[in-house]
mmCIF file of C-alpha atoms in Angstrom:
data_model
loop_
_atom_site.group_PDB
_atom_site.id
_atom_site.type_symbol
_atom_site.label_atom_id
_atom_site.label_comp_id
_atom_site.label_asym_id
_atom_site.label_seq_id
_atom_site.Cartn_x
_atom_site.Cartn_y
_atom_site.Cartn_z
ATOM 1 C CA UNK A 1178 -51.893 137.933 84.899
ATOM 2 C CA UNK A 1179 -52.074 141.052 87.064
ATOM 3 C CA UNK A 1180 -49.143 141.343 89.416
ATOM 4 C CA UNK A 1181 -48.409 143.662 92.331
ATOM 5 C CA UNK A 1182 -45.053 143.262 94.046
ATOM 6 C CA UNK A 1183 -44.240 145.057 97.294
ATOM 7 C CA UNK A 1184 -40.762 145.792 98.541
ATOM 8 C CA UNK A 1185 -39.007 147.871 101.166
ATOM 9 C CA UNK A 1186 -40.218 146.279 104.361
ATOM 10 C CA UNK A 1187 -37.908 145.468 107.208
ATOM 11 C CA UNK A 1188 -36.943 146.110 110.802
ATOM 12 C CA UNK A 1189 -36.610 149.685 112.045
ATOM 13 C CA UNK A 1190 -36.366 151.433 115.387
ATOM 14 C CA UNK A 1191 -39.139 153.627 116.770
ATOM 15 C CA UNK A 1192 -38.851 157.075 115.258
ATOM 16 C CA UNK A 1193 -37.198 155.702 112.161
ATOM 17 C CA UNK A 1194 -38.307 155.752 108.551
ATOM 18 C CA UNK A 1195 -39.043 153.237 105.852
ATOM 19 C CA UNK A 1196 -40.131 153.550 102.239
ATOM 20 C CA UNK A 1197 -42.355 150.888 100.733
ATOM 21 C CA UNK A 1198 -42.762 150.401 97.012
ATOM 22 C CA UNK A 1199 -45.300 148.512 94.935
ATOM 23 C CA UNK A 1200 -44.676 147.742 91.291
ATOM 24 C CA UNK A 1201 -47.699 146.883 89.160
ATOM 25 C CA UNK A 1202 -47.795 145.068 85.865
ATOM 26 C CA UNK A 1203 -50.426 144.001 83.371
ATOM 27 C CA UNK A 1204 -52.914 146.686 84.349
ATOM 28 C CA UNK A 1205 -53.583 150.154 83.012
ATOM 29 C CA UNK A 1206 -52.012 151.564 86.120
ATOM 30 C CA UNK A 1207 -52.881 155.212 85.598
ATOM 31 C CA UNK A 1208 -56.650 154.686 85.900
ATOM 32 C CA UNK A 1209 -56.517 152.763 89.187
ATOM 33 C CA UNK A 1210 -56.814 154.072 92.679
ATOM 34 C CA UNK A 1211 -53.906 152.649 94.650
ATOM 35 C CA UNK A 1212 -54.018 151.740 98.323
ATOM 36 C CA UNK A 1213 -51.811 150.570 101.117
ATOM 37 C CA UNK A 1214 -53.438 148.332 103.696
ATOM 38 C CA UNK A 1215 -51.915 146.739 106.733
ATOM 39 C CA UNK A 1216 -52.749 143.902 109.058
ATOM 40 C CA UNK A 1217 -51.173 143.613 112.480
ATOM 41 C CA UNK A 1218 -51.244 140.497 114.656
ATOM 42 C CA UNK A 1219 -54.617 140.149 116.308
ATOM 43 C CA UNK A 1220 -56.148 143.010 114.355
ATOM 44 C CA UNK A 1221 -58.327 143.409 111.297
ATOM 45 C CA UNK A 1222 -56.927 144.616 108.022
ATOM 46 C CA UNK A 1223 -57.114 148.384 107.792
ATOM 47 C CA UNK A 1224 -56.697 150.941 105.051
ATOM 48 C CA UNK A 1225 -53.626 153.068 105.658
ATOM 49 C CA UNK A 1226 -53.500 155.357 102.641
ATOM 50 C CA UNK A 1227 -54.956 155.776 99.190
ATOM 51 C CA UNK A 1228 -54.160 157.807 96.110
ATOM 52 C CA UNK A 1229 -56.542 158.291 93.215
ATOM 53 C CA UNK A 1230 -55.720 158.325 89.535
ATOM 54 C CA UNK A 1231 -55.762 162.112 89.762
ATOM 55 C CA UNK A 1232 -53.403 162.235 92.720
ATOM 56 C CA UNK A 1233 -55.855 162.923 95.544
ATOM 57 C CA UNK A 1234 -54.790 161.267 98.794
ATOM 58 C CA UNK A 1235 -56.456 159.965 101.931
ATOM 59 C CA UNK A 1236 -54.976 158.620 105.155
ATOM 60 C CA UNK A 1237 -56.221 156.909 108.230
ATOM 61 C CA UNK A 1238 -56.038 159.216 111.247
ATOM 62 C CA UNK A 1239 -53.307 157.261 112.991
ATOM 63 C CA UNK A 1240 -50.774 157.924 110.217
ATOM 64 C CA UNK A 1241 -51.665 161.467 109.185
ATOM 65 C CA UNK A 1242 -48.621 163.679 109.242
ATOM 66 C CA UNK A 1243 -46.268 160.704 109.327
ATOM 67 C CA UNK A 1244 -46.962 158.724 106.144
ATOM 68 C CA UNK A 1245 -47.063 159.925 102.555
ATOM 69 C CA UNK A 1246 -48.429 157.981 99.602
ATOM 70 C CA UNK A 1247 -47.290 158.836 96.091
ATOM 71 C CA UNK A 1248 -47.422 157.339 92.625
ATOM 72 C CA UNK A 1249 -45.348 157.369 89.480
ATOM 73 C CA UNK A 1250 -47.584 156.459 86.574
ATOM 74 C CA UNK A 1251 -44.669 156.310 84.148
ATOM 75 C CA UNK A 1252 -43.155 153.517 86.236
ATOM 76 C CA UNK A 1253 -46.409 151.856 87.337
ATOM 77 C CA UNK A 1254 -45.298 152.256 90.924
ATOM 78 C CA UNK A 1255 -46.825 153.466 94.173
ATOM 79 C CA UNK A 1256 -44.823 154.328 97.287
ATOM 80 C CA UNK A 1257 -45.501 154.741 100.961
ATOM 81 C CA UNK A 1258 -43.015 156.895 102.826
ATOM 82 C CA UNK A 1259 -43.293 156.136 106.532
ATOM 83 C CA UNK A 1260 -41.682 158.487 109.037
ATOM 84 C CA UNK A 1261 -41.725 158.667 112.825
ATOM 85 C CA UNK A 1262 -42.552 155.002 112.993
ATOM 86 C CA UNK A 1263 -44.127 153.574 116.117
ATOM 87 C CA UNK A 1264 -44.282 150.001 117.406
ATOM 88 C CA UNK A 1265 -47.999 149.982 116.663
ATOM 89 C CA UNK A 1266 -47.172 150.422 112.977
ATOM 90 C CA UNK A 1267 -45.829 146.876 112.971
ATOM 91 C CA UNK A 1268 -47.832 144.896 110.423
ATOM 92 C CA UNK A 1269 -47.795 143.247 107.063
ATOM 93 C CA UNK A 1270 -48.371 145.970 104.491
ATOM 94 C CA UNK A 1271 -50.283 145.161 101.330
ATOM 95 C CA UNK A 1272 -50.529 147.023 98.058
ATOM 96 C CA UNK A 1273 -53.949 147.162 96.418
ATOM 97 C CA UNK A 1274 -55.139 148.399 93.027
ATOM 98 C CA UNK A 1275 -58.818 149.141 92.536
ATOM 99 C CA UNK A 1276 -60.747 150.588 89.637
ATOM 100 C CA UNK A 1277 -64.336 149.903 90.657
ATOM 101 C CA UNK A 1278 -65.786 148.184 93.706
ATOM 102 C CA UNK A 1279 -65.331 144.441 93.416
ATOM 103 C CA UNK A 1280 -62.518 144.671 90.881
ATOM 104 C CA UNK A 1281 -59.237 144.929 92.683
ATOM 105 C CA UNK A 1282 -55.840 143.290 92.951
ATOM 106 C CA UNK A 1283 -53.511 142.573 95.850
ATOM 107 C CA UNK A 1284 -49.842 142.064 96.388
ATOM 108 C CA UNK A 1285 -48.396 139.417 98.675
ATOM 109 C CA UNK A 1286 -47.404 141.860 101.388
ATOM 110 C CA UNK A 1287 -44.204 143.061 102.994
ATOM 111 C CA UNK A 1288 -43.420 142.864 106.696
ATOM 112 C CA UNK A 1289 -42.734 146.058 108.631
ATOM 113 C CA UNK A 1290 -41.464 145.643 112.172
ATOM 114 C CA UNK A 1291 -40.882 148.622 114.461
ATOM 115 C CA UNK A 1292 -38.991 147.459 117.506
ATOM 116 C CA UNK A 1293 -37.269 148.999 120.489
#
């Protein structure tokens, strides 16, 4: 059974930092594009960042310059370093692994709360 497990969420102050991790098992991790999505209360799920099997990255405009996605294929792990956090970053963050459209896996999510 494919498993993605997120960790690292929590409560931080505006301007603070948090590092999320996602550990994958039972997939050939290195060939998957990895993504971080988030869903805030009252909003649709949105793609935050992605990193391809070759290491190319993409970010949604609202997090460019603040968030960094990275992967460690030897450890089957993807990270999201979040700096300069804002209250509007508050959401449940989900790890996603995708090889082709329609074939993808999701973690259970980790809560990030940015509060004054």
